[in-house]
Coordinates of C-alpha atoms and ligand atoms in Angstrom, one line a residue:
X1 CA -74.3 50.6 21.0
X2 CA -73.1 51.0 24.7
X3 CA -70.5 49.1 26.6
X4 CA -68.5 48.0 23.6
X5 CA -65.5 46.1 24.7
X6 CA -64.5 44.6 21.4
X7 CA -63.9 46.4 18.1
X8 CA -63.0 45.7 14.6
X9 CA -59.8 47.6 13.9
X10 CA -59.1 46.7 10.3
X11 CA -59.9 44.4 7.5
X12 CA -58.0 43.3 4.4
X13 CA -58.9 41.5 1.1
X14 CA -56.5 39.2 -0.7
X15 CA -57.0 37.8 -4.2
X16 CA -55.2 34.7 -5.5
X17 CA -54.5 31.0 -5.0
X18 CA -53.3 27.9 -6.7
X19 CA -55.1 27.8 -10.0
X20 CA -58.0 30.0 -8.6
X21 CA -58.5 33.6 -7.7
X22 CA -59.7 33.0 -4.1
X23 CA -61.0 36.2 -2.5
X24 CA -60.1 36.1 1.2
X25 CA -61.2 38.6 3.8
X26 CA -59.4 38.9 7.1
X27 CA -61.0 40.9 9.9
X28 CA -58.8 42.1 12.7
X29 CA -60.0 43.1 16.2
X30 CA -58.6 45.1 19.1
X31 CA -58.4 41.8 21.1
X32 CA -55.9 40.2 18.8
X33 CA -58.5 37.7 17.6
X34 CA -59.1 37.7 13.8
X35 CA -61.6 36.0 11.5
X36 CA -61.4 35.0 7.9
X37 CA -64.1 34.7 5.2
X38 CA -64.4 33.7 1.5
X39 CA -65.9 36.0 -1.2
X40 CA -64.8 34.1 -4.3
X41 CA -67.3 34.8 -6.9
X42 CA -66.1 32.5 -9.6
X43 CA -64.7 34.4 -12.7
X44 CA -65.9 37.7 -11.4
X45 CA -63.5 37.8 -8.4
X46 CA -62.5 41.4 -8.4
X47 CA -66.0 42.7 -8.0
X48 CA -66.8 41.5 -4.4
X49 CA -63.3 42.4 -3.5
X50 CA -63.9 45.9 -4.7
X51 CA -67.3 46.1 -3.1
X52 CA -65.7 45.1 0.2
X53 CA -62.9 47.5 -0.1
X54 CA -64.8 50.6 -1.3
X55 CA -68.1 50.2 0.6
X56 CA -68.3 47.6 3.4
X57 CA -64.9 47.7 5.1
X58 CA -65.1 51.4 5.9
X59 CA -68.3 50.8 7.8
X60 CA -67.0 47.8 9.6
X61 CA -64.2 49.6 11.4
X62 CA -65.2 50.2 15.0
X63 CA -68.1 47.8 15.0
X64 CA -68.4 45.1 17.6
X65 CA -67.6 41.9 15.8
X66 CA -69.7 39.9 18.2
X67 CA -72.9 41.4 16.8
X68 CA -72.9 39.3 13.6
X69 CA -76.7 39.5 13.2
X70 CA -76.9 43.3 13.4
X71 CA -73.9 43.6 11.1
X72 CA -75.6 41.3 8.6
X73 CA -78.8 43.4 8.8
X74 CA -76.8 46.6 8.5
X75 CA -75.2 45.5 5.2
X76 CA -78.3 43.8 3.8
X77 CA -81.4 45.8 5.1
X78 CA -79.4 48.9 5.5
X79 CA -78.4 49.0 1.8
X80 CA -80.8 50.5 -0.7
X81 CA -79.7 48.1 -3.5
X82 CA -80.1 44.6 -2.1
X83 CA -79.1 41.1 -3.1
X84 CA -77.2 40.0 -6.2
X85 CA -74.1 37.7 -6.2
X86 CA -71.5 40.5 -5.8
X87 CA -73.1 42.1 -2.7
X88 CA -74.0 38.8 -1.2
X89 CA -70.6 37.3 -1.7
X90 CA -69.1 40.4 0.1
X91 CA -71.6 40.2 3.0
X92 CA -71.0 36.5 3.1
X93 CA -67.3 36.9 3.6
X94 CA -67.8 39.3 6.5
X95 CA -70.4 37.0 8.1
X96 CA -68.1 33.9 7.9
X97 CA -65.2 36.0 9.4
X98 CA -67.5 37.1 12.3
X99 CA -68.6 33.5 13.0
X100 CA -65.0 32.5 13.0
X101 CA -64.3 35.3 15.6
X102 CA -67.3 34.3 17.7
X103 CA -66.1 30.6 17.8
X104 CA -62.6 31.7 18.8
X105 CA -64.0 33.9 21.6
X106 CA -66.1 31.0 22.9
X107 CA -63.2 28.5 22.4
X108 CA -65.7 26.3 20.4
X109 CA -66.0 25.0 16.8
X110 CA -68.7 27.0 15.1
X111 CA -71.1 24.0 14.8
X112 CA -71.4 24.1 18.6
X113 CA -72.8 27.6 18.3
X114 CA -75.6 26.3 16.1
X115 CA -76.6 23.4 18.4
X116 CA -73.9 20.8 18.2
X117 CA -73.5 17.7 16.1
X118 CA -76.3 15.8 14.4
X119 CA -73.8 13.4 12.8
X120 CA -70.1 12.6 13.1
X121 CA -69.1 13.5 9.5
X122 CA -70.8 14.6 6.3
X123 CA -71.4 12.5 3.2
X124 CA -69.7 14.0 0.2
X125 CA -69.7 13.5 -3.6
X126 CA -66.9 13.8 -6.1
X127 CA -67.1 14.6 -9.9
X128 CA -66.6 11.6 -12.1
X129 CA -66.3 12.6 -15.7
X130 CA -65.5 11.0 -19.0
X131 CA -65.1 12.0 -22.6
X132 CA -66.9 8.8 -23.4
X133 CA -68.6 6.0 -21.4
X134 CA -65.5 3.9 -20.8
X135 CA -63.6 6.9 -19.6
X136 CA -66.5 7.7 -17.2
X137 CA -66.8 4.2 -15.9
X138 CA -63.1 4.2 -15.1
X139 CA -63.4 7.5 -13.4
X140 CA -66.2 6.2 -11.2
X141 CA -64.3 3.1 -10.3
X142 CA -61.3 5.3 -9.4
X143 CA -63.4 7.3 -6.9
X144 CA -65.0 4.2 -5.5
X145 CA -61.5 2.9 -4.7
X146 CA -60.9 6.1 -2.8
X147 CA -63.9 5.4 -0.7
X148 CA -66.5 7.7 -2.3
X149 CA -70.1 6.4 -1.9
X150 CA -71.5 9.2 -4.1
X151 CA -70.4 10.6 -7.5
X152 CA -71.7 13.2 -9.8
X153 CA -71.4 11.8 -13.3
X154 CA -71.0 13.8 -16.5
X155 CA -70.3 12.1 -19.8
X156 CA -69.3 13.2 -23.3
X157 CA -72.2 12.8 -25.8
X158 CA -71.3 11.1 -29.1
X159 CA -71.4 13.5 -32.0
X160 CA -71.9 16.5 -29.7
X161 CA -70.0 19.1 -31.6
X162 CA -67.8 20.5 -28.9
X163 CA -68.2 18.7 -25.6
X164 CA -71.1 19.0 -23.2
X165 CA -71.2 20.4 -19.7
X166 CA -68.8 18.9 -17.2
X167 CA -66.5 17.0 -19.6
X168 CA -63.2 18.0 -21.2
X169 CA -63.0 18.6 -24.9
X170 CA -60.7 16.8 -27.3
X171 CA -57.0 17.6 -26.8
X172 CA -57.7 19.0 -23.3
X173 CA -56.7 17.5 -20.0
X174 CA -59.0 14.8 -18.8
X175 CA -60.4 17.1 -16.1
X176 CA -63.2 19.6 -16.8
X177 CA -62.1 23.1 -15.8
X178 CA -64.8 25.6 -15.2
X179 CA -62.4 28.5 -15.3
X180 CA -60.3 29.1 -18.4
X181 CA -57.5 31.6 -17.9
X182 CA -56.1 31.3 -21.4
X183 CA -58.3 33.4 -23.6
X184 CA -59.0 37.1 -23.9
X185 CA -62.7 36.2 -24.2
X186 CA -64.7 33.1 -23.2
X187 CA -64.4 29.8 -25.1
X188 CA -67.5 28.6 -26.8
X189 CA -69.2 25.2 -26.5
X190 CA -71.9 23.9 -28.8
X191 CA -74.8 22.0 -27.3
X192 CA -77.4 19.7 -28.9
X193 CA -80.3 18.9 -26.6
X194 CA -81.6 16.0 -28.7
X195 CA -78.4 14.1 -28.7
X196 CA -78.1 14.6 -25.0
X197 CA -81.7 13.4 -24.3
X198 CA -81.2 10.3 -26.5
X199 CA -77.8 9.3 -25.0
X200 CA -77.8 10.2 -21.3
X201 CA -80.3 7.5 -20.1
X202 CA -78.1 4.8 -21.7
X203 CA -75.2 6.1 -19.5
X204 CA -77.3 5.7 -16.3
X205 CA -78.2 2.2 -17.5
X206 CA -74.6 1.2 -18.0
X207 CA -73.6 2.6 -14.6
X208 CA -76.3 0.6 -12.8
X209 CA -75.2 -2.5 -14.7
X210 CA -71.6 -2.1 -13.7
X211 CA -71.8 -0.6 -10.2
X212 CA -75.2 -2.0 -8.9
X213 CA -77.9 -0.2 -7.0
X214 CA -76.0 1.1 -4.0
X215 CA -73.8 3.7 -5.6
X216 CA -75.3 7.2 -5.1
X217 CA -75.4 8.7 -8.6
X218 CA -75.9 12.4 -9.2
X219 CA -76.1 14.3 -12.5
X220 CA -76.0 18.0 -13.4
X221 CA -78.0 19.1 -16.4
X222 CA -76.6 22.6 -15.9
X223 CA -79.7 24.6 -16.8
X224 CA -79.8 23.2 -20.4
X225 CA -83.4 22.0 -20.8
X226 CA -86.7 23.6 -21.2
X227 CA -89.4 22.8 -18.6
X228 CA -91.1 20.3 -20.9
X229 CA -87.8 18.6 -21.9
X230 CA -86.8 18.5 -18.3
X231 CA -90.1 16.9 -17.2
X232 CA -89.8 14.2 -19.9
X233 CA -86.1 13.5 -19.1
X234 CA -86.7 13.3 -15.3
X235 CA -89.5 10.8 -16.0
X236 CA -87.4 8.7 -18.3
X237 CA -84.5 8.4 -15.8
X238 CA -86.7 7.6 -12.7
X239 CA -85.9 3.9 -13.0
X240 CA -82.2 4.5 -12.4
X241 CA -82.9 5.8 -9.0
X242 CA -80.6 8.9 -9.1
X243 CA -79.6 10.6 -5.9
X244 CA -80.4 13.8 -7.6
X245 CA -80.9 15.5 -10.9
X246 CA -79.4 19.0 -10.7
X247 CA -80.4 22.2 -12.4
X248 CA -82.7 20.7 -15.0
X249 CA -83.9 24.2 -16.0
X250 CA -82.7 27.7 -15.3
X251 CA -84.5 28.3 -12.0
X252 CA -85.1 32.0 -12.3
X253 CA -88.5 30.7 -13.4
X254 CA -89.5 28.9 -10.3
X255 CA -92.8 27.9 -11.8
X256 CA -91.1 25.7 -14.3
X257 CA -90.3 23.3 -11.6
X258 CA -94.0 22.5 -11.2
X259 CA -94.1 20.8 -14.6
X260 CA -91.2 18.6 -13.6
X261 CA -92.8 17.7 -10.3
X262 CA -96.1 16.8 -12.0
X263 CA -94.4 14.2 -14.2
X264 CA -91.6 12.7 -12.2
X265 CA -90.5 11.7 -8.7
X266 CA -86.8 12.1 -9.6
X267 CA -85.1 14.1 -6.8
X268 CA -84.3 17.6 -7.9
X269 CA -81.4 19.8 -6.7
X270 CA -81.3 23.5 -7.4
X271 CA -79.6 26.7 -6.2
X272 CA -75.9 27.0 -6.9
X273 CA -76.5 30.4 -8.6
X274 CA -78.9 31.6 -6.0
X275 CA -77.8 34.3 -3.6
X276 CA -80.8 34.8 -1.3
X277 CA -83.8 33.2 0.4
X278 CA -86.0 35.1 -2.1
X279 CA -84.5 33.1 -5.0
X280 CA -85.7 29.8 -3.5
X281 CA -88.6 30.7 -1.3
X282 CA -91.2 29.4 -3.7
X283 CA -89.3 26.3 -4.6
X284 CA -89.0 25.4 -0.9
X285 CA -92.4 26.4 0.3
X286 CA -94.2 24.6 -2.6
X287 CA -91.9 21.6 -2.1
X288 CA -90.8 21.7 -5.8
X289 CA -87.2 20.6 -5.0
X290 CA -85.5 18.0 -2.8
X291 CA -82.1 19.6 -2.3
X292 CA -81.1 23.2 -1.9
X293 CA -77.7 24.0 -3.4
X294 CA -77.1 27.6 -2.3
X295 CA -73.6 28.1 -0.9
X296 CA -72.4 30.3 2.0
X297 CA -70.1 32.0 -0.5
X298 CA -72.6 33.5 -2.8
X299 CA -75.5 33.3 -0.4
X300 CA -74.7 35.9 2.2
X301 CA -72.7 33.7 4.6
X302 CA -73.7 31.5 7.5
X303 CA -76.3 33.8 9.0
X304 CA -78.4 33.8 5.8
X305 CA -77.9 30.3 4.6
X306 CA -78.7 28.9 8.1
X307 CA -82.1 30.6 7.8
X308 CA -82.7 29.0 4.4
X309 CA -81.7 25.6 5.8
X310 CA -84.2 26.0 8.6
X311 CA -87.0 27.0 6.2
X312 CA -86.0 24.0 4.0
X313 CA -86.2 21.6 7.0
X314 CA -89.9 22.2 7.5
X315 CA -90.5 21.4 3.8
X316 CA -88.6 18.1 3.6
X317 CA -85.9 19.8 1.5
X318 CA -82.4 18.7 2.4
X319 CA -79.0 20.5 1.9
X320 CA -76.6 19.8 -0.9
X321 CA -74.4 22.9 -0.8
X322 CA -72.4 23.9 -3.8
X323 CA -68.8 23.1 -3.4
X324 CA -67.2 23.5 -6.8
X325 CA -63.4 24.2 -6.7
X326 CA -64.0 27.9 -6.8
X327 CA -65.1 27.7 -3.1
X328 CA -62.1 28.2 -0.9
X329 CA -61.4 26.0 2.1
X330 CA -62.9 28.8 4.3
X331 CA -66.4 28.5 2.8
X332 CA -66.0 24.7 2.6
X333 CA -65.3 24.8 6.4
X334 CA -68.3 27.1 7.0
X335 CA -70.5 24.7 5.1
X336 CA -68.9 21.8 6.9
X337 CA -70.0 23.2 10.3
X338 CA -73.5 23.7 8.9
X339 CA -73.5 20.1 7.5
X340 CA -72.5 18.6 10.9
X341 CA -75.3 20.4 12.6
X342 CA -78.2 20.6 10.0
X343 CA -81.0 18.2 10.9
X344 CA -81.9 18.2 7.2
X345 CA -78.4 17.6 5.9
X346 CA -78.3 15.8 2.5
X347 CA -74.8 15.7 0.9
X348 CA -71.9 18.0 0.2
X349 CA -70.1 18.6 -3.1
X350 CA -66.5 18.1 -2.4
X351 CA -63.5 19.0 -4.6
X352 CA -61.4 21.6 -2.9
X353 CA -59.1 20.6 -0.1
X354 CA -56.2 18.3 -0.4
X355 CA -53.6 19.8 -2.7
X356 CA -50.3 20.7 -0.9
X357 CA -50.5 24.3 -2.3
X358 CA -54.1 24.8 -1.1
X359 CA -53.3 23.3 2.3
X360 CA -50.3 25.6 2.7
X361 CA -52.4 28.7 1.9
X362 CA -55.3 27.5 4.1
X363 CA -54.0 25.3 6.9
X364 CA -56.7 23.2 8.6
X365 CA -57.3 20.0 10.4
X366 CA -60.6 19.2 8.6
X367 CA -60.2 16.0 6.6
X368 CA -61.8 13.6 4.0
X369 CA -62.0 9.9 4.8
X370 CA -64.0 7.1 3.3
X371 CA -66.5 9.2 1.5
X372 CA -67.1 11.5 4.5
X373 CA -65.9 15.0 5.4
X374 CA -64.8 15.4 9.1
X375 CA -64.8 18.7 10.9
X376 CA -62.1 19.3 13.5
X377 CA -62.8 20.7 17.0
X378 CA -60.6 23.7 16.6
X379 CA -62.3 26.9 17.8
X380 CA -64.0 29.0 15.1
X381 CA -64.1 27.8 11.5
X382 CA -60.9 25.8 12.0
X383 CA -59.1 27.2 8.9
X384 CA -56.3 29.7 8.8
X385 CA -54.9 31.9 6.1
X386 CA -51.2 32.1 5.5
X387 CA -50.5 35.7 4.2
X388 CA -46.9 34.8 3.4
X389 CA -48.0 32.0 1.1
X390 CA -50.6 34.3 -0.4
X391 CA -47.8 36.5 -1.8
X392 CA -47.0 33.7 -4.3
X393 CA -50.2 34.3 -6.1
X394 CA -51.7 37.1 -8.2
X395 CA -55.1 37.7 -9.9
X396 CA -55.6 36.3 -13.4
X397 CA -58.7 37.0 -15.4
X398 CA -60.7 33.8 -16.2
X399 CA -64.0 33.0 -17.8
X400 CA -66.6 30.3 -17.8
X401 CA -67.2 29.0 -21.3
X402 CA -70.4 30.2 -23.1
X403 CA -72.8 27.8 -24.9
X404 CA -74.5 28.1 -28.3
X405 CA -76.9 25.7 -30.0
X406 CA -75.7 24.3 -33.4
X407 CA -77.4 27.1 -35.3
X408 CA -75.6 29.7 -33.3
X409 CA -78.4 30.6 -30.8
X410 CA -77.0 31.5 -27.4
X411 CA -77.9 29.0 -24.8
X412 CA -77.5 28.5 -21.0
X413 CA -74.1 27.7 -19.7
Ligands
LIG501 C1 -71.3 23.0 -11.2 C2 -70.3 24.1 -11.0 O1 -70.4 22.1 -9.3 C3 -71.4 22.2 -10.0 O2 -72.4 21.6 -9.8 O3 -72.5 23.4 -11.7 O4 -69.1 23.5 -11.3 C4 -70.4 25.3 -11.9 O5 -70.2 25.0 -13.3 C5 -69.4 26.3 -11.4 O6 -69.5 26.4 -10.1 C6 -69.5 27.6 -12.1 O7 -68.8 28.6 -11.4
LIG502 MG1 -74.1 22.4 -10.7

């Protein structure tokens, strides 16, 4: 490309953080401006880091960082082996960093480069969990008192052998941790679909009795049901008017969603494990879902996720980006800019910012207030990365649990 007046001079990857192995990419330019991106592939963090270091960073050096589209195409289209969470997390981190640089060059917050604000702040939801119903109701009340208007609810199921998804197990802290650093191999959970299907509707009933019709209630099935079970379940909980039912089935089989749609009007949210438009194209075009959950972290960054959001908009599908605590404040900010802009914004999962350690590592002026997330007008993504702070942390191997049915059959986590 002729007339280059800006060049990428170096790029570095850092792994570590408070209780998380955040993978942070920092791209430096010859103009002194730098950008940062997030490649944290939860519980497989070393892989996108290695992919960046061994294959992508050597190509980046000397490129003009302003050409974020061409650079995205270079790493996606230019590669023979495409897609997959490792490659897409690595490309995503580069893309976020380039948008950060672009915003800083323009002196504008990134959402302005998309078309400006469609709303002042974005609705978020928190995770309310309980080992039993009373525990859960208390957790919901606690979030309400902090201003949350929407909560995802997960509840322990009586006589479920070893916890269900999203709740802690006996003897554990009251929070559910999706990363376990303690074992040499993953912990095992035991799942019983029948007990879940019998009990869960009574939980929604009690929540509506106690909190009334206005609370936005979300629930994550975490891929545990078959299409027929999911259709029956979605139909049986319609009357509780959920904001969404998430991942009722493993969505590699996009056709499965047709059965659910034929039997229920419960809003369906899917996509946190997707990493490209091709994973959700059928779901969106056939209008089989209501919310798309892909995140900028595993989904190839802002450039690719924005394309998905635009496709979704013409099919009445709203956004509900994944925001589990494994997403660093960088990707949460990138999603925050998309949320402020997207005409089809739905809701944002929100758990990450707010601890003093996290704020020290990733200083930013974005903030939570009264159930909404506010994006500051700092140029770029509006988040920084403190390399000195980063020296406090090292990588620790962690795992998601694995799930078996009672008879030992492997099941979906
Ligand atoms: C969950 C995640 O946030 C969610 O909806 O499904 O917490 C998921 O378990 C983790 O992101 C796995 O890495
Ligand atoms: Mg989920």
